[in-house]
XYZ file of C-alpha atoms in Angstrom:
729
model
C 271.844 -2.848 -14.185
C 273.694 -1.398 -16.813
C 274.690 -5.130 -17.734
C 271.473 -6.692 -17.976
C 269.840 -4.146 -20.730
C 268.691 -5.841 -23.354
C 268.344 -3.486 -26.688
C 264.958 -3.856 -28.596
C 264.351 -4.806 -31.743
C 261.109 -3.077 -31.727
C 260.177 0.090 -29.527
C 256.912 -0.793 -30.061
C 256.673 -3.991 -28.788
C 257.673 -2.123 -25.681
C 253.512 -1.431 -24.426
C 252.980 -5.346 -25.333
C 251.670 -7.473 -22.138
C 254.838 -9.736 -21.679
C 252.292 -11.902 -19.194
C 249.919 -14.054 -19.309
C 246.429 -14.337 -17.823
C 244.330 -17.556 -16.766
C 241.606 -17.913 -16.520
C 240.530 -14.724 -19.278
C 237.693 -13.808 -17.779
C 239.615 -10.983 -15.720
C 241.256 -10.124 -18.809
C 237.991 -9.609 -21.220
C 237.203 -7.456 -18.092
C 239.896 -5.436 -18.485
C 238.987 -4.766 -22.080
C 236.146 -4.347 -21.821
C 236.306 -1.520 -19.053
C 238.880 0.019 -21.413
C 236.632 0.359 -24.260
C 234.007 2.532 -22.387
C 232.849 5.853 -22.936
C 233.832 8.405 -20.805
C 231.973 10.718 -18.221
C 233.018 14.237 -16.496
C 232.720 13.572 -12.272
C 231.031 16.619 -12.674
C 228.293 16.757 -10.147
C 224.348 17.017 -11.446
C 222.414 19.785 -10.891
C 219.234 19.033 -9.153
C 216.360 19.727 -12.074
C 218.457 15.856 -14.245
C 216.119 12.975 -13.976
C 218.777 10.004 -12.748
C 218.933 9.115 -16.524
C 219.981 11.565 -18.337
C 222.983 12.143 -15.746
C 224.592 9.732 -17.680
C 224.017 11.740 -21.307
C 225.402 15.117 -19.327
C 228.591 13.602 -18.216
C 228.416 12.643 -21.412
C 228.251 15.266 -23.229
C 230.450 16.969 -20.551
C 233.624 14.989 -21.564
C 233.160 15.101 -24.856
C 233.206 19.787 -25.209
C 236.128 18.770 -22.932
C 238.519 17.025 -25.376
C 237.179 17.762 -28.787
C 235.004 21.419 -27.752
C 231.829 20.435 -29.343
C 228.969 17.212 -29.314
C 225.775 16.112 -30.635
C 222.819 15.300 -27.908
C 221.113 12.365 -30.392
C 219.008 11.058 -27.368
C 215.895 9.996 -28.057
C 212.868 12.667 -29.215
C 210.889 13.999 -26.212
C 213.621 12.363 -23.919
C 214.772 16.134 -22.217
C 217.305 16.894 -23.995
C 216.921 20.470 -23.368
C 217.141 20.211 -19.612
C 220.048 18.592 -20.350
C 221.986 21.345 -22.853
C 221.012 23.522 -19.948
C 222.822 21.783 -16.938
C 225.978 21.069 -19.080
C 225.176 24.840 -19.795
C 225.264 25.513 -15.772
C 228.737 23.053 -15.003
C 230.382 25.467 -18.060
C 229.421 28.449 -15.601
C 228.897 31.183 -18.585
C 225.558 30.901 -19.870
C 223.642 29.795 -23.280
C 223.668 31.176 -26.661
C 220.401 28.922 -28.130
C 220.042 28.981 -31.433
C 216.764 27.343 -31.629
C 213.210 27.244 -34.292
C 211.901 31.110 -33.387
C 208.621 28.800 -32.588
C 210.695 26.908 -29.375
C 211.678 29.689 -28.298
C 208.961 30.760 -25.619
C 209.885 26.674 -24.777
C 213.683 27.564 -24.276
C 213.149 30.916 -22.238
C 210.121 28.958 -19.791
C 213.457 26.480 -18.905
C 215.836 28.669 -18.795
C 214.037 30.687 -16.168
C 213.160 27.769 -13.991
C 216.856 26.482 -14.317
C 218.125 30.293 -13.526
C 220.790 29.419 -16.257
C 220.922 32.735 -18.512
C 220.352 32.974 -22.319
C 220.699 34.620 -25.412
C 218.065 33.439 -27.378
C 218.569 33.548 -31.106
C 215.625 32.018 -33.838
C 216.669 30.044 -36.793
C 215.014 32.698 -38.748
C 217.481 35.632 -37.555
C 220.238 33.273 -38.979
C 218.948 33.086 -41.927
C 218.837 36.875 -42.638
C 222.432 36.491 -40.483
C 220.496 38.454 -38.300
C 222.775 37.103 -35.123
C 224.461 38.498 -31.569
C 227.795 40.285 -32.102
C 229.514 37.302 -30.105
C 228.531 33.328 -29.128
C 227.778 33.896 -25.214
C 229.433 30.802 -23.586
C 228.015 27.265 -24.822
C 226.570 27.699 -27.958
C 223.386 25.305 -27.945
C 222.308 24.782 -31.848
C 218.815 22.846 -31.740
C 217.301 20.615 -34.551
C 220.451 21.385 -36.030
C 218.958 19.020 -38.566
C 218.063 22.064 -39.794
C 220.671 22.999 -40.398
C 222.417 20.194 -42.684
C 222.568 21.317 -45.494
C 225.878 23.542 -45.925
C 224.963 26.057 -49.316
C 221.749 26.990 -46.814
C 222.483 30.957 -46.076
C 221.059 30.132 -42.818
C 224.402 27.152 -42.583
C 226.647 29.854 -44.363
C 225.960 32.515 -41.876
C 226.129 30.452 -38.532
C 229.157 28.030 -39.606
C 231.311 31.399 -39.369
C 229.781 33.768 -36.473
C 230.965 30.321 -34.316
C 234.310 30.132 -34.821
C 235.848 27.781 -31.884
C 233.198 28.604 -29.767
C 232.239 25.151 -27.300
C 228.675 23.546 -29.666
C 226.173 21.427 -28.713
C 224.569 20.379 -31.584
C 220.418 19.157 -30.247
C 218.680 16.198 -32.732
C 216.968 13.117 -31.919
C 216.589 13.175 -35.906
C 220.269 14.005 -37.695
C 220.550 12.374 -40.261
C 216.984 13.282 -42.816
C 219.080 11.826 -46.529
C 222.427 10.744 -45.824
C 225.650 10.943 -43.624
C 226.426 13.248 -45.112
C 224.109 15.446 -43.108
C 225.460 13.778 -40.089
C 229.216 15.627 -41.302
C 228.508 18.685 -41.972
C 226.349 19.089 -38.427
C 229.472 17.831 -36.363
C 231.871 20.200 -38.582
C 229.903 22.923 -37.285
C 230.894 21.760 -33.863
C 234.148 19.670 -34.431
C 237.189 19.676 -36.923
C 237.390 17.199 -39.580
C 240.482 15.323 -38.072
C 239.297 15.746 -34.640
C 238.940 11.994 -33.902
C 242.450 11.265 -35.597
C 243.776 9.699 -32.597
C 240.394 6.969 -32.281
C 241.684 6.312 -36.082
C 239.292 8.527 -37.937
C 240.984 10.471 -40.210
C 238.338 12.433 -41.666
C 234.898 13.007 -40.393
C 234.396 14.232 -44.402
C 235.125 11.580 -45.805
C 233.902 9.117 -42.802
C 230.192 9.980 -43.436
C 230.158 10.524 -46.837
C 231.011 7.633 -48.081
C 228.890 6.077 -46.410
C 230.757 4.185 -43.717
C 229.976 5.452 -39.989
C 233.411 4.768 -38.263
C 233.147 2.735 -34.429
C 234.613 6.177 -32.761
C 231.540 8.681 -33.640
C 230.188 7.043 -30.536
C 232.381 9.432 -28.541
C 230.771 13.005 -29.516
C 227.473 11.483 -31.215
C 225.421 10.824 -27.748
C 222.502 9.296 -27.198
C 220.515 6.501 -25.119
C 218.499 3.803 -24.519
C 214.288 4.779 -24.491
C 214.597 6.275 -21.594
C 212.081 5.192 -18.828
C 208.449 7.068 -18.339
C 208.247 7.433 -22.284
C 204.560 5.633 -23.533
C 204.822 3.054 -25.389
C 204.099 3.240 -29.301
C 200.749 1.283 -30.523
C 201.172 1.440 -34.485
C 197.710 0.836 -37.146
C 197.848 1.827 -40.743
C 194.252 2.563 -42.971
C 194.864 2.536 -46.312
C 191.586 4.284 -48.176
C 190.272 3.161 -51.733
C 191.059 4.111 -54.597
C 187.943 4.588 -57.301
C 187.182 5.166 -60.969
C 186.820 8.300 -60.920
C 190.016 8.745 -59.018
C 192.295 6.691 -61.626
C 190.733 8.745 -64.347
C 191.555 11.789 -62.160
C 195.351 10.209 -61.641
C 195.575 9.705 -65.390
C 194.323 13.222 -67.143
C 197.669 14.021 -63.770
C 200.479 11.924 -64.938
C 199.059 13.371 -69.042
C 200.528 16.778 -68.039
C 204.027 17.025 -69.858
C 204.952 20.314 -67.288
C 208.561 20.511 -68.270
C 210.998 19.272 -70.816
C 214.206 19.481 -67.911
C 213.294 15.565 -66.521
C 214.298 16.469 -62.772
C 212.048 19.256 -62.507
C 209.095 17.452 -64.256
C 209.437 14.180 -61.610
C 209.692 16.323 -58.866
C 206.556 18.533 -60.087
C 204.258 15.618 -61.070
C 205.573 14.176 -57.472
C 204.074 17.716 -56.119
C 200.738 17.409 -57.991
C 199.872 13.673 -56.731
C 200.991 14.511 -53.258
C 198.003 17.386 -53.277
C 195.720 14.786 -54.836
C 196.140 12.652 -52.246
C 196.449 15.114 -49.499
C 192.404 16.266 -50.302
C 190.581 18.163 -53.387
C 191.724 21.751 -51.901
C 194.887 20.803 -52.195
C 195.357 20.153 -55.451
C 193.239 22.992 -56.918
C 195.828 24.647 -54.574
C 198.797 23.145 -56.183
C 197.080 22.981 -59.272
C 196.709 26.784 -59.622
C 200.125 27.846 -58.078
C 201.414 25.263 -61.766
C 198.562 27.337 -63.783
C 200.242 30.806 -62.408
C 204.558 29.038 -63.398
C 202.412 28.342 -66.630
C 201.130 32.248 -67.682
C 204.574 34.213 -66.187
C 206.599 31.555 -68.320
C 204.394 32.493 -71.908
C 204.549 35.811 -71.131
C 209.119 35.688 -70.432
C 207.750 33.860 -74.065
C 205.721 36.668 -75.774
C 208.550 38.726 -74.471
C 211.255 36.659 -76.430
C 212.657 36.133 -73.415
C 213.862 32.467 -71.221
C 211.949 32.513 -67.721
C 214.921 31.530 -65.573
C 214.189 31.017 -61.109
C 215.880 34.654 -60.310
C 213.430 36.006 -62.982
C 210.459 34.176 -61.594
C 211.336 34.793 -58.062
C 211.465 38.984 -58.759
C 208.309 39.039 -61.040
C 206.261 37.196 -58.472
C 207.527 38.183 -55.331
C 207.918 36.559 -51.897
C 204.229 35.716 -51.230
C 204.661 31.864 -50.427
C 201.592 30.899 -51.600
C 203.081 31.906 -54.855
C 206.747 30.239 -54.010
C 205.448 27.140 -52.851
C 206.913 25.223 -55.844
C 210.335 26.807 -55.322
C 212.446 24.070 -54.031
C 211.461 22.146 -57.532
C 213.100 23.984 -60.033
C 216.411 24.637 -61.139
C 218.392 26.811 -59.479
C 220.175 29.877 -60.403
C 220.090 31.047 -64.014
C 219.006 28.341 -65.486
C 215.880 27.962 -67.592
C 213.405 26.578 -66.326
C 211.713 24.438 -69.086
C 208.149 24.101 -68.433
C 205.887 22.610 -70.741
C 202.870 25.972 -71.544
C 200.893 23.973 -73.812
C 200.264 22.050 -70.438
C 197.518 25.504 -69.971
C 194.004 24.225 -71.168
C 194.959 21.160 -70.102
C 195.253 22.213 -66.849
C 192.720 24.914 -66.283
C 190.037 21.590 -67.824
C 191.407 20.527 -64.850
C 190.296 23.191 -62.483
C 186.524 23.343 -64.038
C 186.004 20.143 -63.102
C 184.497 18.872 -59.977
C 187.832 17.692 -57.516
C 185.835 18.965 -54.505
C 183.693 15.714 -55.461
C 186.097 12.768 -54.960
C 185.922 9.328 -53.909
C 189.171 8.878 -52.177
C 188.887 12.333 -50.487
C 185.632 10.688 -48.907
C 186.810 7.814 -47.940
C 190.120 9.054 -46.051
C 187.426 11.674 -44.588
C 185.528 9.201 -43.053
C 187.602 6.682 -41.798
C 189.450 10.325 -39.669
C 185.716 11.177 -38.420
C 185.148 7.919 -37.230
C 188.638 7.579 -36.190
C 187.942 10.813 -33.973
C 184.905 10.251 -32.288
C 186.082 7.768 -29.462
C 186.751 12.482 -28.155
C 190.844 10.470 -27.880
C 193.066 14.103 -27.624
C 194.810 13.337 -31.032
C 196.755 15.557 -33.734
C 196.310 14.818 -37.078
C 199.545 15.626 -39.080
C 199.067 17.862 -42.443
C 202.373 18.879 -44.575
C 198.982 21.512 -46.807
C 198.140 23.912 -45.168
C 194.928 23.994 -48.136
C 194.363 20.547 -46.629
C 194.126 21.872 -42.719
C 191.433 24.971 -44.076
C 189.821 22.445 -45.618
C 189.526 19.559 -43.078
C 188.589 22.300 -40.744
C 185.750 22.896 -42.708
C 184.545 18.949 -42.899
C 185.033 18.591 -38.878
C 183.207 21.866 -38.003
C 181.171 20.186 -35.381
C 183.954 18.563 -33.019
C 185.068 22.127 -32.849
C 188.657 21.133 -33.944
C 191.418 23.360 -32.324
C 193.951 23.710 -35.498
C 197.814 24.807 -35.943
C 199.971 26.147 -38.624
C 201.989 28.444 -39.924
C 200.054 31.382 -40.862
C 197.885 31.265 -37.205
C 196.498 29.039 -34.541
C 192.760 28.828 -33.488
C 189.351 26.743 -32.257
C 187.515 26.524 -35.052
C 186.425 29.480 -36.622
C 187.746 31.772 -33.805
C 191.506 32.900 -33.559
C 193.071 32.084 -30.812
C 196.983 32.488 -29.872
C 199.422 29.749 -30.979
C 200.821 30.129 -27.286
C 197.230 29.093 -25.920
C 196.481 26.098 -28.690
C 199.048 24.634 -27.807
C 198.832 24.779 -23.872
C 194.957 23.533 -24.272
C 197.525 20.285 -25.136
C 200.543 20.279 -23.121
C 200.378 18.128 -19.996
C 199.010 20.599 -17.848
C 195.939 22.519 -18.864
C 194.687 26.038 -18.148
C 192.391 24.786 -15.726
C 189.779 27.547 -16.385
C 189.849 25.558 -20.253
C 189.587 21.440 -18.655
C 185.915 21.503 -18.952
C 185.842 22.262 -22.564
C 189.405 21.026 -23.791
C 188.840 20.210 -27.640
C 189.910 16.872 -28.087
C 191.443 17.642 -32.145
C 194.604 19.341 -32.932
C 194.697 19.591 -36.858
C 198.452 20.830 -37.305
C 201.011 21.774 -40.537
C 203.958 20.245 -39.525
C 204.571 23.551 -38.678
C 204.605 22.147 -35.130
C 205.751 18.341 -35.874
C 209.349 20.525 -34.227
C 210.409 20.559 -30.428
C 206.676 21.206 -28.973
C 205.038 19.444 -26.173
C 201.920 18.384 -26.224
C 201.629 15.511 -23.615
C 198.163 16.233 -23.864
C 197.625 14.322 -26.425
C 197.325 10.707 -26.871
C 197.184 9.205 -30.643
C 198.671 11.001 -33.874
C 197.626 10.632 -36.762
C 199.629 10.678 -40.403
C 196.617 11.709 -42.346
C 199.652 13.537 -45.397
C 202.741 11.570 -45.327
C 205.769 13.275 -45.472
C 208.841 13.320 -47.581
C 211.174 11.983 -44.744
C 211.351 9.905 -42.275
C 212.710 12.315 -39.969
C 209.468 14.109 -39.886
C 207.020 10.579 -39.023
C 209.907 10.669 -36.170
C 209.009 14.159 -35.220
C 205.586 14.196 -34.983
C 204.808 11.054 -33.603
C 207.326 12.270 -30.802
C 205.075 15.115 -29.838
C 202.936 13.011 -28.266
C 205.422 11.043 -26.689
C 207.031 12.601 -24.590
C 208.227 11.875 -20.598
C 205.148 13.773 -18.745
C 203.011 11.904 -21.255
C 199.516 11.814 -20.057
C 199.273 8.200 -20.786
C 201.196 5.049 -21.309
C 200.481 4.129 -24.975
C 201.191 6.417 -27.872
C 198.508 5.045 -31.075
C 200.367 5.935 -34.365
C 197.758 5.427 -37.310
C 199.287 6.428 -40.626
C 196.501 7.202 -43.596
C 199.353 5.140 -46.593
C 198.327 6.167 -50.353
C 196.109 3.884 -52.202
C 198.595 1.542 -53.900
C 197.840 3.575 -58.024
C 199.322 6.342 -56.175
C 202.073 4.406 -54.586
C 202.931 3.025 -57.614
C 203.413 6.805 -59.055
C 204.858 8.827 -56.063
C 207.247 5.896 -54.129
C 206.477 7.700 -51.266
C 206.073 4.811 -48.869
C 209.360 3.192 -51.049
C 211.387 6.225 -49.929
C 209.975 6.547 -46.477
C 211.316 3.235 -45.866
C 214.431 3.658 -46.781
C 214.581 6.618 -45.479
C 214.223 5.146 -42.269
C 216.689 2.631 -42.380
C 219.047 5.563 -42.574
C 219.233 6.179 -38.455
C 220.613 2.694 -38.203
C 222.878 3.214 -40.591
C 224.593 6.045 -38.231
C 224.261 4.094 -34.536
C 221.076 6.507 -33.782
C 218.633 4.070 -32.469
C 218.529 0.281 -31.313
C 218.544 -0.970 -34.566
C 222.293 0.430 -35.419
C 223.502 0.417 -31.439
C 227.036 -0.739 -32.178
C 227.364 2.975 -32.852
C 227.007 5.253 -29.916
C 226.439 2.238 -27.429
C 227.112 -0.900 -27.576
C 230.345 0.601 -25.607
C 227.711 1.940 -22.754
C 225.814 -1.427 -23.286
C 228.373 -3.539 -21.634
C 229.378 -1.479 -18.562
C 227.443 -4.226 -16.908
C 229.923 -7.091 -18.030
C 232.968 -5.674 -17.053
C 233.131 -5.431 -13.341
C 234.430 -7.631 -11.197
C 237.965 -8.364 -10.938
C 240.688 -7.164 -13.925
C 243.979 -7.946 -15.533
C 245.860 -8.057 -18.118
C 248.254 -9.678 -20.216
C 247.621 -12.019 -22.652
C 245.061 -15.028 -23.145
C 244.216 -17.431 -25.334
C 241.462 -19.088 -25.955
C 239.651 -21.366 -28.915
C 238.214 -20.008 -31.172
C 236.691 -20.570 -35.236
C 239.261 -18.479 -37.314
C 242.858 -17.368 -35.900
C 243.158 -14.164 -35.117
C 243.826 -10.984 -32.342
C 241.970 -8.982 -30.379
C 243.976 -6.268 -29.879
C 242.369 -3.141 -26.940
C 244.250 -0.151 -26.962
C 244.734 3.325 -26.423
C 246.018 5.512 -28.012
C 245.413 8.915 -25.078
C 248.288 11.892 -26.411
C 250.812 13.600 -23.556
C 249.327 16.164 -21.335
C 245.062 15.566 -23.296
C 242.721 16.719 -20.455
C 239.615 14.980 -19.613
C 239.376 10.472 -18.795
C 240.788 8.231 -21.114
C 240.037 7.990 -24.066
C 237.947 4.854 -24.978
C 240.161 1.982 -26.149
C 239.936 1.118 -29.705
C 239.143 -3.245 -29.746
C 240.603 -4.584 -33.143
C 240.450 -7.752 -35.037
C 244.090 -9.225 -36.885
C 243.521 -12.482 -38.531
C 245.840 -15.041 -39.136
C 244.606 -14.623 -42.922
C 245.132 -10.767 -43.425
C 241.854 -9.355 -42.304
C 241.524 -6.428 -40.532
C 238.591 -4.766 -38.610
C 237.119 -2.738 -35.728
C 233.332 -2.455 -36.323
C 231.485 -3.228 -33.527
C 229.800 -6.655 -35.355
C 233.250 -8.148 -36.347
C 234.955 -7.196 -32.990
C 232.852 -7.704 -29.712
C 231.072 -10.826 -30.381
C 234.411 -12.825 -30.680
C 235.280 -10.215 -26.787
C 232.536 -11.615 -25.339
C 232.978 -15.300 -26.585
C 236.152 -14.704 -24.414
C 234.823 -14.151 -21.589
C 233.582 -17.689 -21.113
C 235.523 -19.797 -22.306
C 238.692 -22.055 -20.934
C 242.134 -20.802 -21.754
C 245.919 -21.725 -21.899
C 249.295 -20.020 -21.516
C 250.885 -19.049 -24.912
C 253.108 -20.683 -26.829
C 257.120 -19.753 -27.138
C 255.542 -19.035 -31.691
C 252.669 -17.035 -29.795
C 254.921 -14.695 -27.903
C 256.645 -14.159 -31.181
C 254.047 -13.885 -33.627
C 252.107 -11.589 -30.981
C 254.885 -8.960 -31.650
C 254.428 -9.731 -35.455
C 250.511 -9.306 -35.912
C 250.271 -6.469 -33.788
C 253.119 -3.676 -33.780
C 252.245 -2.880 -37.626
C 248.897 -1.476 -35.874
C 250.880 0.583 -33.284
C 252.959 2.095 -35.738
C 249.833 2.731 -38.462
C 247.539 4.608 -35.508
C 250.568 6.803 -34.009
C 252.314 7.570 -37.636
C 248.267 8.837 -38.734
C 248.248 10.607 -35.567
C 251.400 12.459 -35.713
C 251.595 12.049 -39.944
C 249.561 14.097 -42.918
C 247.644 11.677 -42.944
C 244.316 14.111 -43.040
C 246.570 15.861 -45.625
C 246.369 13.279 -48.281
C 242.845 12.217 -47.437
C 239.860 15.679 -47.196
C 241.685 18.397 -47.385
C 238.910 20.557 -48.943
C 239.839 22.203 -52.130
C 239.993 26.044 -51.048
C 242.006 24.913 -48.056
C 244.709 22.938 -50.589
C 245.085 26.019 -53.126
C 245.248 28.983 -50.087
C 248.198 26.579 -48.701
C 249.612 26.570 -51.915
C 249.524 29.904 -52.807
C 251.068 30.873 -48.287
C 253.915 28.899 -49.773
C 254.480 31.611 -53.117
C 253.622 34.371 -50.741
C 255.991 32.892 -48.323
C 259.516 32.731 -50.935
C 259.145 36.546 -52.015
C 258.791 36.695 -48.229
C 262.086 35.420 -47.461
C 263.568 36.961 -50.387
C 262.242 40.458 -49.220
C 263.607 39.350 -46.135
C 260.464 40.197 -44.967
C 260.435 38.321 -41.025
C 257.144 39.106 -39.910
C 255.051 38.777 -43.204
C 256.950 34.690 -43.041
C 255.657 35.356 -39.486
C 252.062 35.300 -40.743
C 252.225 33.362 -43.497
C 253.983 30.551 -41.367
C 251.461 30.228 -38.833
C 248.787 30.548 -41.868
C 249.869 26.989 -43.222
C 250.529 25.259 -39.571
C 246.302 26.846 -39.154
C 245.240 25.134 -42.684
C 248.159 21.672 -41.222
C 245.469 20.725 -39.445
C 241.396 19.159 -40.778
C 239.158 22.541 -39.543
C 235.546 23.977 -38.355
C 233.115 24.828 -41.646
C 232.889 28.141 -40.391
C 236.907 28.490 -40.502
C 236.893 26.653 -43.614
C 234.678 29.158 -45.184
C 237.288 31.609 -43.944
C 239.946 29.892 -45.361
C 238.240 30.721 -48.801
C 237.283 34.183 -48.264
C 240.996 34.694 -47.504
C 241.438 33.076 -51.423
C 240.478 35.581 -53.091
C 242.510 38.832 -50.825
C 244.863 40.053 -52.615
C 248.666 39.829 -51.027
C 248.758 43.147 -48.087
C 245.103 42.383 -47.195
C 245.842 38.765 -47.201
C 248.786 39.456 -45.007
C 246.350 41.288 -42.641
C 243.870 38.469 -42.028
C 246.332 36.433 -41.144
C 246.918 39.017 -37.865
C 243.313 37.734 -37.421
C 242.407 34.058 -37.387
C 241.691 31.370 -34.603
C 244.594 30.279 -33.192
C 246.520 27.029 -34.544
C 244.705 23.677 -32.379
C 247.540 23.124 -30.129
C 249.560 19.864 -31.966
C 249.444 15.815 -30.478
C 252.108 15.430 -27.292
C 253.856 12.090 -27.420
C 251.922 9.729 -27.053
C 252.668 5.874 -25.783
C 250.198 3.569 -26.688
C 248.673 1.372 -23.667
C 247.467 -2.171 -24.292
C 244.018 -3.133 -21.983
C 244.831 -6.558 -23.332
C 245.150 -9.084 -26.282
C 243.408 -11.936 -26.770
C 244.862 -14.606 -28.682
C 241.869 -16.562 -30.774
C 242.937 -20.268 -32.136
C 241.981 -23.893 -32.354
C 243.433 -26.902 -29.647
C 241.010 -29.932 -27.935
C 238.875 -28.376 -24.900
């Protein structure tokens, strides 16, 4: 009856639960069920293995809701097949962007599944040679190669993607920091994609080095699947000889550069060459000598040598340009130490090939591979590969580098060499299969070497990602051995004190866990799925009171904008302490919830019912304000996007005075477009529009991508609330 209606003191108190649950277990199970990640109900194609189906369904759910996702399943677990299954489900084929070396593997898999693809290599993207338009789903394989927005490949790919659905694939998306992950995700997602889940800006959160718990909605990963070989690791540290110490000291006396950064990087490159092989050291010294010759010639002409001028003078030969990455960019002076010329010449006159350290490393390697166990030896230097091929000629090793492939002195095609170490080697070669493959890091991504049961890191790379990629060539589904042995040649202590390479790799190896991309960091991407078994059984929504060490509230809530497609969003689990603390960090909140699962509860008191409203409604109000307000604009709007908006406002004022309705319509659409988080390609478009004159700008506004649909009305849904307090058992 109308007379029975009561005016609410706070309308946001309406969705709060009104009944208690005893015992607390059904309530906790309802909260756990609300936390589970969404999965599409689309049937999986028959070619997927059972443990790949979960990733397939979660990717489909993420693409349906956000238009993009990053699949970070472990190396060798079949991401190619999952991506093709997603393209099959969407029914429009796929545009695949991957390293050129992976083209045959992608075409073969697409042919087997019947999914039409259009393949474009990363190398073609770098040259700006992309198809006119994407075809269906865009799959970007080895997406960690697009972690730097300043590279040509990134600036070519981002605008081409537009608003096309994008699936990124990389088992190792974090190389140097969480901002690597941000730049990749912004290729596929707008910056405010996770606004309704509590993350105002992907860029700000990841650039600050903190990964929000809701990131697991778009970064999808699973544990190592059944069938992957186990790993057995071993480290070898050959001794350093007094002669090698003298050589290291002589290298340390080189001035190299007056710029501290260039000096450090050049010294690191020379020490890495010394650690690799005599051939690598000779090659590195000759390259440095060539740089000095160019710099000396420029100084004699009264000019300061810059990177741009030296590149034009030296041409584009790769052997001459290996050191470009460590030199200053743009037109900054190189500041090379020209007085190093005589010292470098003296070093090259020494018998560098007689290094005792190199001989000790070679002897250890030779002893390892004498057992004829199929082995892949990785080096970062093409010169070292050639040196190893000559030194181990009696073993008739296969070899693979960026410049070719072969067996012993005979050249063979790259495909032939890879097939010899694949899961199904050619029948005609099985009687004389080589057991040793020497490879540079060109073979460290995306290739299938399942016949190998040992991986040797003869040289250590600069990033931990490369170590993972190397090991993943042998540790794959369909591997022929149940155990893969990983042997690491660690540098001698004297070299490590200079290079600090092991320390750097150890630091970078922790980054994937920080991003939640391996078992140590599973709180980010897998903690929800790990709760699934505990959610089985009777479920009831409401409120429960349990005993605990710190008083506060556990609230499990979801903001579901009206009309949003797909399965319900996973809930947010928030801790609101009586001391004013608040946290959504899974390591904080999940143990509290699990402790309540088996706890003895009691009825809430009247004071606790009143306190519930005071504790939880501010959280609801903040979540709604972030979703419908302009929290993103205050936190993350890029500079060019902000400047373009200011310019459109000024043009709108002029158009209003001139009563130009068409211009006002276009400017209004542009301002609405700029009022949301954009993908990386749209941000580049905004920067380009900023430089256009007025009429050209108005014309360009006609071709803007459609404005993202604003979120509809969203009513919070409360799966349950647990009051944690102290009371007698």
